[in-house]
PDB file of C-alpha atoms in Angstrom:
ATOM      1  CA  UNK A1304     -27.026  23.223 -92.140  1.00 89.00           C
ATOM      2  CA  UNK A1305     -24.596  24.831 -89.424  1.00 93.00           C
ATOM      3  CA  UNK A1306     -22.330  22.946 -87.279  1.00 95.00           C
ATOM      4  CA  UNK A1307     -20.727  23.835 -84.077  1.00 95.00           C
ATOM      5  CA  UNK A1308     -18.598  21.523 -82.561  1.00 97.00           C
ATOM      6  CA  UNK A1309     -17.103  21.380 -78.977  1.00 97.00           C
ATOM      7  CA  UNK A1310     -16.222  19.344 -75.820  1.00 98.00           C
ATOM      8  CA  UNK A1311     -12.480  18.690 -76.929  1.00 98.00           C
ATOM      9  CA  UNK A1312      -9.583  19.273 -74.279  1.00 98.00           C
ATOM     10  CA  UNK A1313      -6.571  18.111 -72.716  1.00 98.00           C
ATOM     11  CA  UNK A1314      -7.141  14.548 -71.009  1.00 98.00           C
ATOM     12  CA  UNK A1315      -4.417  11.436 -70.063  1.00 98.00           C
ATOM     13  CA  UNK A1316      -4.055   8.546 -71.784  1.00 98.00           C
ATOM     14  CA  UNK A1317      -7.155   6.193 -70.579  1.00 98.00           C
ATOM     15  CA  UNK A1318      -9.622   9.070 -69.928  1.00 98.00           C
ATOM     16  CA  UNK A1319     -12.585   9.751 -71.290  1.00 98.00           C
ATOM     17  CA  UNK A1320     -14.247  13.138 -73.297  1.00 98.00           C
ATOM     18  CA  UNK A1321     -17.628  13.772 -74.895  1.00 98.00           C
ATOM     19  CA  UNK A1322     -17.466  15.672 -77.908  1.00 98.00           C
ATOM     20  CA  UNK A1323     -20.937  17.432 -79.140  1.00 97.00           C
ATOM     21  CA  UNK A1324     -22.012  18.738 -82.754  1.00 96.00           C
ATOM     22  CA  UNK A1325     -24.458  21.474 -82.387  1.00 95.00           C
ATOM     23  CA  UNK A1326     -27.157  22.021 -85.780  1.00 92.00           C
ATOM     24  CA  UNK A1327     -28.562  24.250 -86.597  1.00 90.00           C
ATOM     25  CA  UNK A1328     -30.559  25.226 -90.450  1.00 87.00           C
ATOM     26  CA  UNK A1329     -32.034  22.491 -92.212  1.00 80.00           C
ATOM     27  CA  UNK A1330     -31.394  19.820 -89.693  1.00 76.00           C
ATOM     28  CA  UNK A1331     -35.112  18.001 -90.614  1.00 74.00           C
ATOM     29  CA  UNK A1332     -33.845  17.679 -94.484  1.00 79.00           C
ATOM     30  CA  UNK A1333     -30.573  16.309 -93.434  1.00 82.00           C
ATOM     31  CA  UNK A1334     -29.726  12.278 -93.527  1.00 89.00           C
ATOM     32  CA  UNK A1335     -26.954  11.505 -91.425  1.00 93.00           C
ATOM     33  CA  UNK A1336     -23.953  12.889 -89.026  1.00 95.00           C
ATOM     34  CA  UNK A1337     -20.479  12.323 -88.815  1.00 96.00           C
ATOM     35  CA  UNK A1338     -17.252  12.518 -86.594  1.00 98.00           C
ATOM     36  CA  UNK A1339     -14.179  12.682 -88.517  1.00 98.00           C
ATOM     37  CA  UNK A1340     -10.403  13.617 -87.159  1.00 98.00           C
ATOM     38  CA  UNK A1341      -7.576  14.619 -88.792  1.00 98.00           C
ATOM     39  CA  UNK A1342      -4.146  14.466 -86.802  1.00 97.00           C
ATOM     40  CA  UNK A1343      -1.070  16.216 -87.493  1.00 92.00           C
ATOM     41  CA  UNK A1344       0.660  15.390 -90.419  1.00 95.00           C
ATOM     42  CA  UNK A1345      -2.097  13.127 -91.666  1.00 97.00           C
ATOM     43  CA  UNK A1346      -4.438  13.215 -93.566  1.00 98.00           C
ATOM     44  CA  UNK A1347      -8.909  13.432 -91.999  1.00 97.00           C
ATOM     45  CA  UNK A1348     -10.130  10.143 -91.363  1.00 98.00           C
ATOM     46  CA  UNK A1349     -14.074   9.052 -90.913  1.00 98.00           C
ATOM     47  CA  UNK A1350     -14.655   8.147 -87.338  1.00 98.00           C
ATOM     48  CA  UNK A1351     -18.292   7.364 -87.044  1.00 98.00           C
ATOM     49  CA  UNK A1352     -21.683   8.232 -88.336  1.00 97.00           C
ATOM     50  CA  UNK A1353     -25.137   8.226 -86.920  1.00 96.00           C
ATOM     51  CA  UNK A1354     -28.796   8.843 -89.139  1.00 93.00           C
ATOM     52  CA  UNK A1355     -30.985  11.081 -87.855  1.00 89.00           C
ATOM     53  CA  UNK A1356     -34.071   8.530 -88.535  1.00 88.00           C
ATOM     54  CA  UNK A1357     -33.448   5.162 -86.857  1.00 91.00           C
ATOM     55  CA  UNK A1358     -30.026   6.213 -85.468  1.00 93.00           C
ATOM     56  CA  UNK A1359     -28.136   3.773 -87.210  1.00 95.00           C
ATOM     57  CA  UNK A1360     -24.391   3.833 -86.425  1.00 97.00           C
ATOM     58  CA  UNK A1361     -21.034   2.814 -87.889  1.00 97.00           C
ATOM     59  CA  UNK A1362     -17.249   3.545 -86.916  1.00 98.00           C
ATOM     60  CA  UNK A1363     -13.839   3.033 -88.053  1.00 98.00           C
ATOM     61  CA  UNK A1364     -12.250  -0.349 -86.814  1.00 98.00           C
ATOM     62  CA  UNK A1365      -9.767   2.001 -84.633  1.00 98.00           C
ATOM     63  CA  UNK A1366     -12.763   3.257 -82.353  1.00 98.00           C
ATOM     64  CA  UNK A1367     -15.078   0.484 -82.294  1.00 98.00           C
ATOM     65  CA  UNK A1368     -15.967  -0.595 -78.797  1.00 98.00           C
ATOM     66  CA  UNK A1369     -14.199   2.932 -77.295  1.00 98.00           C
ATOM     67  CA  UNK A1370     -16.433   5.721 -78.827  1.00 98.00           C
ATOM     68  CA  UNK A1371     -20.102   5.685 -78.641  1.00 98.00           C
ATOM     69  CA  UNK A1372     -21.835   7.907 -81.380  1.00 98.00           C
ATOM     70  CA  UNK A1373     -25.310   9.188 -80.484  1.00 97.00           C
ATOM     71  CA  UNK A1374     -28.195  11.828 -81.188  1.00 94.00           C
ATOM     72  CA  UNK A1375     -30.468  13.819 -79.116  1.00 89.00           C
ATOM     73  CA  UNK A1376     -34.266  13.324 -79.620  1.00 78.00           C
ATOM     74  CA  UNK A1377     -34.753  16.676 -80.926  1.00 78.00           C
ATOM     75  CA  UNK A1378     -32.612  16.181 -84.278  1.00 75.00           C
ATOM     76  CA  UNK A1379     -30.227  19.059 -83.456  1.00 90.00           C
ATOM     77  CA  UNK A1380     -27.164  17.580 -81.384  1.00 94.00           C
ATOM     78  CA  UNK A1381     -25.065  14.523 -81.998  1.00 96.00           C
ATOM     79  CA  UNK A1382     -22.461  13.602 -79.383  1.00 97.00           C
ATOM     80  CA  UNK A1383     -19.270  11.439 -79.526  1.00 98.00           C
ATOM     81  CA  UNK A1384     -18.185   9.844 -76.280  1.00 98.00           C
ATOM     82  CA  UNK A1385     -14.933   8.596 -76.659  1.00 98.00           C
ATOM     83  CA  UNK A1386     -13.501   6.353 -73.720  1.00 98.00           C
ATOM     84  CA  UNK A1387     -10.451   4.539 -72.951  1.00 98.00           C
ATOM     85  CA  UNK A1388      -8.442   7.170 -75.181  1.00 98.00           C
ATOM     86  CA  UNK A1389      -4.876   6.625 -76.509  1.00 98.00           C
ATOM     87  CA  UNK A1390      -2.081   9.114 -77.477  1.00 97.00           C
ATOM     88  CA  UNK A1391      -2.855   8.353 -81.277  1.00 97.00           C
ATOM     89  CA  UNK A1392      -6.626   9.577 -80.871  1.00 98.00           C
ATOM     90  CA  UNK A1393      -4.792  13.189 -80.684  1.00 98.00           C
ATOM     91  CA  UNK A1394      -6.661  14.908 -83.614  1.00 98.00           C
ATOM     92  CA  UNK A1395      -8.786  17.915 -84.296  1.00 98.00           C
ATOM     93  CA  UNK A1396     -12.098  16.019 -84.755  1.00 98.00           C
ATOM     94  CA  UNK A1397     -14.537  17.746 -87.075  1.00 98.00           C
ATOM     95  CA  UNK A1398     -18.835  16.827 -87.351  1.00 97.00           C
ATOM     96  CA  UNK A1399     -19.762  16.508 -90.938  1.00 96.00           C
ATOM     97  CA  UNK A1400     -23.782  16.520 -92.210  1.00 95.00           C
ATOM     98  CA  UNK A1401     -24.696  14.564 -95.477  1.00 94.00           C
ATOM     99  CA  UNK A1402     -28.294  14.924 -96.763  1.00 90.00           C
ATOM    100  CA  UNK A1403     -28.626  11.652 -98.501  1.00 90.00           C
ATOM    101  CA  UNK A1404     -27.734   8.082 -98.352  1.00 89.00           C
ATOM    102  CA  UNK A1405     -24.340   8.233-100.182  1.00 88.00           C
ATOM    103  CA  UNK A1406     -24.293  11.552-100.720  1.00 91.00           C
ATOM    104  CA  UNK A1407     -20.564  13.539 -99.740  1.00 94.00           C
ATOM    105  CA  UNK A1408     -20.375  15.184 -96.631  1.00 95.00           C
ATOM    106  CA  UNK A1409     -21.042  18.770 -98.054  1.00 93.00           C
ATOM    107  CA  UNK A1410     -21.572  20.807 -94.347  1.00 94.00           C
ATOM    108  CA  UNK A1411     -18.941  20.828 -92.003  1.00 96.00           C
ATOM    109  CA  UNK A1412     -18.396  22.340 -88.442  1.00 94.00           C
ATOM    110  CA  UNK A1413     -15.034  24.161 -87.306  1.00 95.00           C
ATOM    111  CA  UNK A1414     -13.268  21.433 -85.931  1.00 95.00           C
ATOM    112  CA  UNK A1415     -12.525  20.693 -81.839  1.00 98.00           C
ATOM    113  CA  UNK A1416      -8.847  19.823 -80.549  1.00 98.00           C
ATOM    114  CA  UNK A1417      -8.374  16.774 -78.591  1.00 98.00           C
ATOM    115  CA  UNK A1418      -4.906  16.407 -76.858  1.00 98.00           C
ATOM    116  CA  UNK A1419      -4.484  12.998 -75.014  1.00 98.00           C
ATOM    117  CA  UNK A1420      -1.041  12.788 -73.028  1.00 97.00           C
ATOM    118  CA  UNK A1421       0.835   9.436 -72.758  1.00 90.00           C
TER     119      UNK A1421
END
């Protein structure tokens, strides 16, 4: 499975971006995507997950009711709108594919930078 995501930028505190994770590969064999961010200094953090199936969703307590996770019909692009953004969601957020229910995230896409300015 390949990964390609984009959509990150510049954008003030409050404002909203849409992130998208491109597949590509063996996209029918694989279970579930997810976001994940990693901020200077710290260490990559989950952000949320969708499967590829029913489209079931989760997200880290820090996003939840901000950033909407969701998939295209044809299995091959997950997107990450992310609204009412705050200085500390500055991170370069990365999409993930796992091929199994609790399997590790083994594919990863090159990662997108989001700035947002205070």
């Amino acid at each position: 499975v390949q990964l390609q995501a984009s959509g990150g930028g510049l954008v003030q505190a409050g404002g909203s971006l849409r992130l998208s994770c491109a597949a590509s590969g063996r996209t029918s064999s694989s279970y579930a995507v997810g976001w994940f961010r990693q901020a200077p200094g710290k260490e990559r953090e989950f952000v949320a997950a969708i499967t590829w199936s029913l489209g079931i969703t989760n997200y880290a307590d820090s996003v939840k009711g901000r950033f909407t996770i969701s998939r295209g019909n044809a299995k091959n692009t997950v997107y990450l709108q992310m609204n009412s953004l705050k200085s500390e969601d500055t991170a370069v957020y990365y999409c993930a594919a796992r091929m199994r229910v609790g399997a590790p995230y083994d594919y990863w896409g090159q990662g997108t930078l989001v700035t947002v300015s205070s």
